[in-house]
CSV table of C-alpha atoms and ligand atoms in Angstrom, one decimal:
chain,number,residue,atom,x,y,z
A,1,UNK,CA,-0.5,0.1,0.0
A,2,UNK,CA,1.0,3.5,-0.5
A,3,UNK,CA,0.0,6.7,1.3
A,4,UNK,CA,0.7,10.2,0.6
A,5,UNK,CA,2.4,12.0,4.3
A,6,UNK,CA,2.4,16.0,4.4
A,7,UNK,CA,5.4,16.8,6.4
A,8,UNK,CA,5.8,19.8,8.0
A,9,UNK,CA,8.9,19.9,9.8
A,10,UNK,CA,8.9,23.8,11.2
A,11,UNK,CA,10.8,25.6,13.0
A,12,UNK,CA,13.9,24.9,16.2
A,13,UNK,CA,14.1,21.0,17.1
A,14,UNK,CA,11.5,20.4,14.6
A,15,UNK,CA,13.3,19.3,11.4
A,16,UNK,CA,15.7,17.0,13.9
A,17,UNK,CA,12.6,15.2,15.2
A,18,UNK,CA,10.3,15.2,12.0
A,19,UNK,CA,13.8,13.0,10.4
A,20,UNK,CA,14.0,10.5,13.4
A,21,UNK,CA,9.9,10.1,12.9
A,22,UNK,CA,10.7,9.2,9.1
A,23,UNK,CA,13.5,7.3,10.1
A,24,UNK,CA,11.0,4.5,12.0
A,25,UNK,CA,8.3,5.1,10.0
A,26,UNK,CA,10.2,3.7,7.2
A,27,UNK,CA,11.6,1.1,9.2
A,28,UNK,CA,7.8,0.0,9.5
A,29,UNK,CA,6.8,0.3,6.2
A,30,UNK,CA,9.7,-1.7,5.1
A,31,UNK,CA,8.5,-4.6,7.5
A,32,UNK,CA,5.2,-4.2,7.5
A,33,UNK,CA,4.6,-3.8,3.4
A,34,UNK,CA,3.3,0.1,2.9
A,35,UNK,CA,5.0,3.0,1.9
A,36,UNK,CA,5.0,6.5,2.8
A,37,UNK,CA,5.5,9.4,0.0
A,38,UNK,CA,6.7,12.4,1.9
A,39,UNK,CA,5.5,16.3,0.3
A,40,UNK,CA,7.5,18.6,2.5
A,41,UNK,CA,5.7,21.8,3.3
A,42,UNK,CA,6.7,24.9,5.3
A,43,UNK,CA,4.6,26.5,7.9
A,44,UNK,CA,5.4,29.1,10.9
A,45,UNK,CA,8.6,30.9,11.1
A,46,UNK,CA,10.0,28.4,8.1
A,47,UNK,CA,7.1,30.0,5.7
A,48,UNK,CA,7.8,33.8,6.8
A,49,UNK,CA,11.1,32.9,5.6
A,50,UNK,CA,9.9,32.1,2.1
A,51,UNK,CA,6.5,33.8,1.6
A,52,UNK,CA,6.4,36.5,4.5
A,53,UNK,CA,3.1,34.7,6.1
A,54,UNK,CA,3.0,31.8,8.5
A,55,UNK,CA,0.9,29.5,6.4
A,56,UNK,CA,0.1,30.1,2.6
A,57,UNK,CA,-3.1,28.6,0.9
A,58,UNK,CA,-1.1,26.4,-1.1
A,59,UNK,CA,0.3,24.7,1.9
A,60,UNK,CA,-3.2,24.4,3.5
A,61,UNK,CA,-4.6,22.3,-0.1
A,62,UNK,CA,-1.3,19.9,-0.2
A,63,UNK,CA,-2.1,18.7,3.6
A,64,UNK,CA,-5.6,18.7,2.2
A,65,UNK,CA,-4.7,17.0,-0.5
A,66,UNK,CA,-2.8,14.2,1.6
A,67,UNK,CA,-3.9,11.0,3.4
A,68,UNK,CA,-2.7,12.6,6.8
A,69,UNK,CA,-0.4,15.4,7.8
A,70,UNK,CA,3.1,14.7,10.6
A,71,UNK,CA,4.1,18.1,11.8
A,72,UNK,CA,7.3,18.3,14.4
A,73,UNK,CA,6.6,22.2,15.8
A,74,UNK,CA,6.9,25.4,15.1
A,75,UNK,CA,7.7,29.3,16.2
A,76,UNK,CA,11.0,30.5,17.4
A,77,UNK,CA,12.3,32.9,20.9
A,78,UNK,CA,9.5,35.5,21.2
A,79,UNK,CA,13.0,37.7,23.0
A,80,UNK,CA,15.0,37.0,20.3
A,81,UNK,CA,13.4,36.0,17.0
A,82,UNK,CA,12.3,38.4,14.3
A,83,UNK,CA,9.3,36.5,13.5
A,84,UNK,CA,8.1,37.8,16.9
A,85,UNK,CA,8.1,41.7,15.8
A,86,UNK,CA,5.5,40.7,13.2
A,87,UNK,CA,2.2,41.0,13.8
A,88,UNK,CA,0.2,38.5,15.5
A,89,UNK,CA,-1.6,37.0,12.9
A,90,UNK,CA,1.4,37.3,11.0
A,91,UNK,CA,3.7,35.3,13.7
A,92,UNK,CA,4.4,31.5,13.5
A,93,UNK,CA,1.8,30.3,16.0
A,94,UNK,CA,-1.2,32.2,13.7
A,95,UNK,CA,0.0,29.3,11.1
A,96,UNK,CA,-0.9,26.2,13.4
A,97,UNK,CA,-4.4,28.1,14.6
A,98,UNK,CA,-5.3,28.4,10.3
A,99,UNK,CA,-4.6,24.8,9.5
A,100,UNK,CA,-6.6,23.4,12.5
A,101,UNK,CA,-9.1,25.5,11.4
A,102,UNK,CA,-9.1,25.0,7.5
A,103,UNK,CA,-8.8,21.4,7.9
A,104,UNK,CA,-11.4,21.2,10.4
A,105,UNK,CA,-9.6,19.2,12.9
A,106,UNK,CA,-12.4,19.5,15.9
A,107,UNK,CA,-11.1,16.7,17.8
A,108,UNK,CA,-7.6,17.0,19.6
A,109,UNK,CA,-6.6,13.3,21.0
A,110,UNK,CA,-3.6,13.1,23.6
A,111,UNK,CA,-2.0,10.2,25.3
A,112,UNK,CA,-1.0,9.9,28.5
A,113,UNK,CA,0.8,6.8,29.6
A,114,UNK,CA,3.5,6.5,32.2
A,115,UNK,CA,6.2,3.7,31.3
A,116,UNK,CA,7.4,1.5,33.8
A,117,UNK,CA,11.1,2.5,33.3
A,118,UNK,CA,10.3,6.5,33.5
A,119,UNK,CA,7.9,6.1,36.6
A,120,UNK,CA,10.7,8.2,38.9
A,121,UNK,CA,9.2,11.3,36.6
A,122,UNK,CA,6.0,10.7,37.8
A,123,UNK,CA,5.0,13.5,40.6
A,124,UNK,CA,2.5,10.6,42.6
A,125,UNK,CA,3.3,8.4,44.8
A,126,UNK,CA,4.1,4.7,44.4
A,127,UNK,CA,1.0,3.2,45.6
A,128,UNK,CA,-1.1,5.4,43.2
A,129,UNK,CA,0.9,5.0,40.3
A,130,UNK,CA,1.1,1.2,40.8
A,131,UNK,CA,1.7,-0.5,37.5
A,132,UNK,CA,1.3,2.4,35.5
A,133,UNK,CA,-1.4,4.3,34.0
A,134,UNK,CA,-2.6,4.7,30.4
A,135,UNK,CA,-5.2,6.7,28.9
A,136,UNK,CA,-6.1,8.8,26.3
A,137,UNK,CA,-8.0,12.4,26.5
A,138,UNK,CA,-10.2,13.4,23.7
A,139,UNK,CA,-11.3,17.0,23.5
A,140,UNK,CA,-13.3,19.3,21.6
A,141,UNK,CA,-10.9,21.4,19.6
A,142,UNK,CA,-13.0,24.3,18.0
A,143,UNK,CA,-16.4,25.2,20.2
A,144,UNK,CA,-17.0,26.2,23.0
A,145,UNK,CA,-16.4,28.9,25.3
A,146,UNK,CA,-13.1,29.8,23.5
A,147,UNK,CA,-14.9,30.3,20.0
A,148,UNK,CA,-18.2,31.9,21.5
A,149,UNK,CA,-19.5,35.4,20.9
A,150,UNK,CA,-17.3,37.2,23.7
A,151,UNK,CA,-18.0,41.4,24.8
A,152,UNK,CA,-16.9,43.4,27.6
A,153,UNK,CA,-19.8,46.1,28.4
A,154,UNK,CA,-20.3,49.0,30.7
A,155,UNK,CA,-22.9,48.5,33.2
A,156,UNK,CA,-23.7,51.6,35.9
A,157,UNK,CA,-19.9,52.5,35.8
A,158,UNK,CA,-18.8,49.1,36.1
A,159,UNK,CA,-17.2,47.2,33.3
A,160,UNK,CA,-18.6,43.2,33.1
A,161,UNK,CA,-17.4,41.0,30.6
A,162,UNK,CA,-19.1,37.8,28.7
A,163,UNK,CA,-17.8,34.4,27.2
A,164,UNK,CA,-20.4,32.8,25.4
A,165,UNK,CA,-20.4,28.8,26.1
A,166,UNK,CA,-22.4,27.2,23.1
A,167,UNK,CA,-22.2,23.4,21.6
A,168,UNK,CA,-24.6,21.9,19.2
A,169,UNK,CA,-26.3,18.8,18.8
A,170,UNK,CA,-23.8,18.3,15.8
A,171,UNK,CA,-20.6,19.4,17.5
A,172,UNK,CA,-21.1,16.9,20.2
A,173,UNK,CA,-22.2,14.3,18.6
A,174,UNK,CA,-19.0,13.9,15.6
A,175,UNK,CA,-16.5,14.3,18.8
A,176,UNK,CA,-18.5,11.2,21.1
A,177,UNK,CA,-18.6,8.9,18.5
A,178,UNK,CA,-14.2,9.4,17.5
A,179,UNK,CA,-14.2,8.9,21.2
A,180,UNK,CA,-16.0,5.9,20.8
A,181,UNK,CA,-14.3,4.9,17.9
A,182,UNK,CA,-11.0,4.8,19.6
A,183,UNK,CA,-12.3,3.5,22.9
A,184,UNK,CA,-13.0,0.1,20.7
A,185,UNK,CA,-9.3,0.1,19.9
A,186,UNK,CA,-7.8,0.4,23.1
A,187,UNK,CA,-9.7,-0.6,26.5
A,188,UNK,CA,-13.2,0.2,25.3
A,189,UNK,CA,-14.3,2.5,28.8
A,190,UNK,CA,-15.1,6.2,27.6
A,191,UNK,CA,-15.5,8.5,30.2
A,192,UNK,CA,-17.4,11.4,29.2
A,193,UNK,CA,-16.6,14.6,31.5
A,194,UNK,CA,-19.1,17.6,31.9
A,195,UNK,CA,-20.5,19.8,34.6
A,196,UNK,CA,-24.1,18.8,34.2
A,197,UNK,CA,-25.0,19.7,37.6
A,198,UNK,CA,-24.7,23.7,36.2
A,199,UNK,CA,-24.4,24.4,32.8
A,200,UNK,CA,-26.8,23.6,30.2
A,201,UNK,CA,-24.6,22.7,27.8
A,202,UNK,CA,-22.8,20.0,29.5
A,203,UNK,CA,-26.7,18.5,30.1
A,204,UNK,CA,-27.0,18.6,26.2
A,205,UNK,CA,-23.6,17.3,25.8
A,206,UNK,CA,-24.6,14.3,28.8
A,207,UNK,CA,-27.9,13.1,26.3
A,208,UNK,CA,-26.1,13.3,22.7
A,209,UNK,CA,-23.2,11.1,24.4
A,210,UNK,CA,-25.9,9.1,25.5
A,211,UNK,CA,-27.5,8.3,22.1
A,212,UNK,CA,-24.1,8.0,20.4
A,213,UNK,CA,-23.0,5.3,23.1
A,214,UNK,CA,-26.3,2.9,21.7
A,215,UNK,CA,-24.3,2.3,18.8
A,216,UNK,CA,-21.6,1.4,20.4
A,217,UNK,CA,-22.6,-1.5,22.7
A,218,UNK,CA,-19.5,-3.0,23.3
A,219,UNK,CA,-17.7,0.3,25.0
A,220,UNK,CA,-18.4,0.7,28.5
A,221,UNK,CA,-19.8,4.9,29.2
A,222,UNK,CA,-19.5,6.4,32.4
A,223,UNK,CA,-20.1,10.4,33.2
A,224,UNK,CA,-17.9,11.9,35.5
A,225,UNK,CA,-18.3,15.7,36.5
A,226,UNK,CA,-15.3,17.9,35.9
A,227,UNK,CA,-14.6,18.7,39.5
A,228,UNK,CA,-14.3,14.9,40.6
A,229,UNK,CA,-12.4,14.1,37.1
A,230,UNK,CA,-9.8,16.7,38.4
A,231,UNK,CA,-9.3,15.0,41.3
A,232,UNK,CA,-9.6,11.2,40.6
A,233,UNK,CA,-6.5,12.5,38.0
A,234,UNK,CA,-4.0,12.2,40.6
A,235,UNK,CA,-6.2,9.8,43.1
A,236,UNK,CA,-6.6,7.0,40.8
A,237,UNK,CA,-5.5,7.5,37.1
A,238,UNK,CA,-5.5,3.8,36.6
A,239,UNK,CA,-9.2,3.9,35.9
A,240,UNK,CA,-9.6,5.9,32.7
A,241,UNK,CA,-9.3,4.7,29.4
A,242,UNK,CA,-10.7,7.8,27.0
A,243,UNK,CA,-11.9,10.6,28.8
A,244,UNK,CA,-13.9,12.5,26.3
A,245,UNK,CA,-14.6,16.4,27.1
A,246,UNK,CA,-15.5,20.0,25.4
A,247,UNK,CA,-12.8,22.3,24.6
A,248,UNK,CA,-12.2,24.5,28.0
A,249,UNK,CA,-12.4,21.1,30.3
A,250,UNK,CA,-10.0,19.6,28.4
A,251,UNK,CA,-7.7,22.1,28.1
A,252,UNK,CA,-6.9,22.0,31.8
A,253,UNK,CA,-7.6,18.0,32.1
A,254,UNK,CA,-5.0,17.1,29.4
A,255,UNK,CA,-2.3,19.4,30.6
A,256,UNK,CA,-3.0,17.8,34.1
A,257,UNK,CA,-2.9,14.5,32.4
A,258,UNK,CA,0.7,14.9,31.2
A,259,UNK,CA,1.6,16.2,33.7
A,260,UNK,CA,1.6,13.0,36.0
A,261,UNK,CA,3.3,11.2,33.1
A,262,UNK,CA,6.4,13.8,34.1
A,263,UNK,CA,8.5,14.1,30.8
A,264,UNK,CA,7.3,16.5,27.8
A,265,UNK,CA,9.8,14.8,25.8
A,266,UNK,CA,7.6,11.5,25.5
A,267,UNK,CA,3.9,13.3,25.2
A,268,UNK,CA,2.3,12.7,21.2
A,269,UNK,CA,-1.3,14.2,20.0
A,270,UNK,CA,-3.5,14.1,17.5
A,271,UNK,CA,-6.2,16.9,15.3
A,272,UNK,CA,-8.5,14.8,13.5
A,273,UNK,CA,-11.5,15.9,11.3
A,274,UNK,CA,-14.7,13.7,10.4
A,275,UNK,CA,-13.2,11.7,8.0
A,276,UNK,CA,-10.0,9.9,8.8
A,277,UNK,CA,-7.4,12.3,8.2
A,278,UNK,CA,-6.1,13.9,11.0
A,279,UNK,CA,-2.7,16.3,12.1
A,280,UNK,CA,-0.6,14.5,13.6
A,281,UNK,CA,2.4,16.5,16.2
A,282,UNK,CA,4.0,16.2,19.6
A,283,UNK,CA,2.7,18.2,22.5
A,284,UNK,CA,6.1,20.0,22.9
A,285,UNK,CA,7.0,23.4,21.4
A,286,UNK,CA,10.2,23.7,19.1
A,287,UNK,CA,12.4,24.2,22.1
A,288,UNK,CA,14.8,26.9,20.3
A,289,UNK,CA,17.1,26.5,23.4
A,290,UNK,CA,18.5,22.9,22.5
A,291,UNK,CA,17.7,23.4,18.5
A,292,UNK,CA,20.2,21.8,16.2
A,293,UNK,CA,22.2,20.2,19.0
A,294,UNK,CA,21.1,16.8,18.6
A,295,UNK,CA,19.7,16.9,22.0
A,296,UNK,CA,15.6,17.4,22.1
A,297,UNK,CA,14.0,13.7,22.4
A,298,UNK,CA,12.3,12.8,18.9
A,299,UNK,CA,9.9,10.1,20.9
A,300,UNK,CA,7.3,12.2,21.1
A,301,UNK,CA,6.9,12.9,17.5
A,302,UNK,CA,7.8,9.2,16.7
A,303,UNK,CA,4.9,7.9,19.0
A,304,UNK,CA,2.8,10.7,16.9
A,305,UNK,CA,3.8,9.0,14.0
A,306,UNK,CA,2.5,5.9,15.3
A,307,UNK,CA,-0.7,7.5,15.5
A,308,UNK,CA,-0.8,8.6,12.0
A,309,UNK,CA,-0.5,5.1,11.3
A,310,UNK,CA,-3.2,3.5,14.0
A,311,UNK,CA,-6.1,6.5,13.2
A,312,UNK,CA,-5.2,7.9,9.9
A,313,UNK,CA,-4.0,4.8,8.0
A,314,UNK,CA,-5.3,1.7,9.9
A,315,UNK,CA,-2.0,0.6,10.3
A,316,UNK,CA,-2.5,-1.4,13.8
A,317,UNK,CA,0.1,-3.6,13.2
A,318,UNK,CA,3.3,-1.1,12.7
A,319,UNK,CA,1.4,1.6,14.9
A,320,UNK,CA,2.1,-1.5,17.8
A,321,UNK,CA,5.6,-2.4,16.5
A,322,UNK,CA,6.7,1.3,16.7
A,323,UNK,CA,5.1,1.9,20.2
A,324,UNK,CA,6.8,-1.4,21.3
A,325,UNK,CA,10.4,-0.4,20.1
A,326,UNK,CA,9.9,2.9,21.9
A,327,UNK,CA,9.4,0.3,25.1
A,328,UNK,CA,12.2,-1.5,24.3
A,329,UNK,CA,14.6,1.0,24.1
A,330,UNK,CA,13.9,2.5,27.3
A,331,UNK,CA,13.8,-1.2,29.1
A,332,UNK,CA,17.6,-1.3,27.1
A,333,UNK,CA,18.8,1.9,28.9
A,334,UNK,CA,18.6,4.4,26.6
A,335,UNK,CA,17.6,8.1,27.1
A,336,UNK,CA,18.0,11.7,25.8
A,337,UNK,CA,18.9,13.8,27.9
A,338,UNK,CA,15.5,15.3,29.3
A,339,UNK,CA,14.5,11.7,30.6
A,340,UNK,CA,18.1,10.6,31.4
A,341,UNK,CA,18.7,8.9,34.9
A,342,UNK,CA,21.7,7.0,36.8
A,343,UNK,CA,22.8,4.4,35.2
A,344,UNK,CA,21.2,5.0,32.1
A,345,UNK,CA,23.2,5.6,29.0
A,346,UNK,CA,22.7,9.1,27.2
A,347,UNK,CA,22.3,9.0,23.2
A,348,UNK,CA,21.6,11.8,21.1
A,349,UNK,CA,18.1,12.6,19.0
A,350,UNK,CA,19.8,11.0,15.6
A,351,UNK,CA,21.1,7.6,17.6
A,352,UNK,CA,17.8,7.7,19.8
A,353,UNK,CA,15.9,7.3,16.1
A,354,UNK,CA,18.4,4.6,14.6
A,355,UNK,CA,17.9,2.7,18.2
A,356,UNK,CA,13.9,2.8,17.8
A,357,UNK,CA,13.9,1.6,13.9
A,358,UNK,CA,16.6,-1.3,14.9
A,359,UNK,CA,13.7,-2.7,17.2
A,360,UNK,CA,11.5,-2.9,14.4
A,361,UNK,CA,13.4,-4.0,11.8
B,1,NAD,P1,8.6,24.0,24.2
B,1,NAD,O1,7.5,22.8,24.9
B,1,NAD,O2,9.3,24.2,23.6
B,1,NAD,O3,9.7,23.8,25.3
B,1,NAD,C1,10.1,23.7,26.9
B,1,NAD,C2,10.9,23.5,27.7
B,1,NAD,O4,10.7,22.3,27.1
B,1,NAD,C3,12.1,23.3,27.1
B,1,NAD,O5,14.0,23.8,28.0
B,1,NAD,C4,12.7,22.6,26.1
B,1,NAD,O6,14.0,22.6,25.6
B,1,NAD,C5,12.5,21.2,26.6
B,1,NAD,N1,12.0,20.5,25.5
B,1,NAD,C6,10.7,20.5,24.6
B,1,NAD,N2,10.5,19.4,23.6
B,1,NAD,C7,11.5,18.6,24.3
B,1,NAD,C8,11.9,17.5,23.5
B,1,NAD,N3,11.3,16.8,22.5
B,1,NAD,N4,13.0,17.0,24.0
B,1,NAD,C9,13.7,17.4,25.0
B,1,NAD,N5,13.5,18.9,25.7
B,1,NAD,C10,12.4,19.3,25.2
B,1,NAD,O7,7.9,25.5,25.0
B,1,NAD,P2,8.7,26.6,25.1
B,1,NAD,O8,10.3,26.7,25.0
B,1,NAD,O9,7.2,27.5,25.6
B,1,NAD,O10,8.3,27.4,23.1
B,1,NAD,C11,9.2,27.2,22.3
B,1,NAD,C12,8.3,27.5,21.0
B,1,NAD,O11,7.9,26.7,20.7
B,1,NAD,C13,7.6,29.0,21.4
B,1,NAD,O12,7.6,29.8,20.3
B,1,NAD,C14,6.3,28.3,21.1
B,1,NAD,O13,5.1,29.4,20.8
B,1,NAD,C15,6.3,27.1,20.6
B,1,NAD,N6,4.8,25.8,20.5
B,1,NAD,C16,5.0,25.2,19.3
B,1,NAD,C17,3.8,24.2,19.5
B,1,NAD,C18,3.5,23.7,18.1
B,1,NAD,O14,4.3,23.5,17.6
B,1,NAD,N7,2.4,23.1,18.2
B,1,NAD,C19,3.6,23.7,21.0
B,1,NAD,C20,3.8,24.9,22.1
B,1,NAD,C21,5.0,25.6,21.5
């Protein structure tokens, strides 16, 4: 099988980590009988340098025509980079918001997985961690409070700010379906998080999620209030498989969940639309402080590439192999600087990519 992958290497460590992800993808392709054809696209600072803007219409179209987009990260050092002398709509990050919107990427998927070997980086107590946890936060990305009408008015000599939280049935249904589909490929449990004891939008959320659940009888659904979920994530994270939630709750809970795993260099993410199409990128930024020094941890990008195989290309076996190779490399004691601990062997970005690719072949 052949697939077309749009590649946005981006800025800072982006090109280094994407190079390693491609290395690993190609090793998986050779073993499992598929070929990825890559088209390199510019976005962020790299696009500003060539086109004067962070994202061109041609780039959006090329991305749209591909089977999936693999991204590194974009942006530079806000204090020193000339990109940040530009007005906000021309800065690197504007490209990211625009591509998400243009490609209708409404579902953000962020796994939070605790590796046995990296338990030391987890801030939770041993008795809570147990034999680790493995969950996915599914956050609605293009609706809710962040996209509702907002204004600041003056009433009786006092300023008053208004933000509007709206969700339509359709917006809820499409993300709920995505969450159930993903749960089906995992431990078959969805925890839908809302504030249905207070908010109308949450009550609608709950009823639409229940409706969608009827088509997924093999998946268990539970509802949880957001304040309780914030507590449960640090009290007993093992109970979660897929957490499904709206935009603002997801923004907060996904950061909380990723913090309990301990390392930013390990966290993958995907942004999906209604079809199989998605944009896959690490959760971290472009780390300009370590760019070009062979210091970056490429694992978050490599795991994002594995998600791309699983969710956009249905190559589950190859995705499993990449995830297993990452685990094996950690078990064999290899670490990049950010996850280094005593008794392990420190390696650079390229070597880490080589070691993971070797364990796939
Ligand atoms: P950052 O995630 O780039 O870096 C935070 C810290 O973590 C730094 O010390 C960095 O060296 C380290 N780090 C990050 N990724 C690492 C990796 N793979 N291996 C080892 N260490 C790693 O966040 P920041 O410094 O706040 O932002 C830098 C730039 O990235 C900014 O321009 C910001 O706007 C941009 N950014 C982009 C995205 C994206 O492309 N989606 C996301 C977040 C931030």
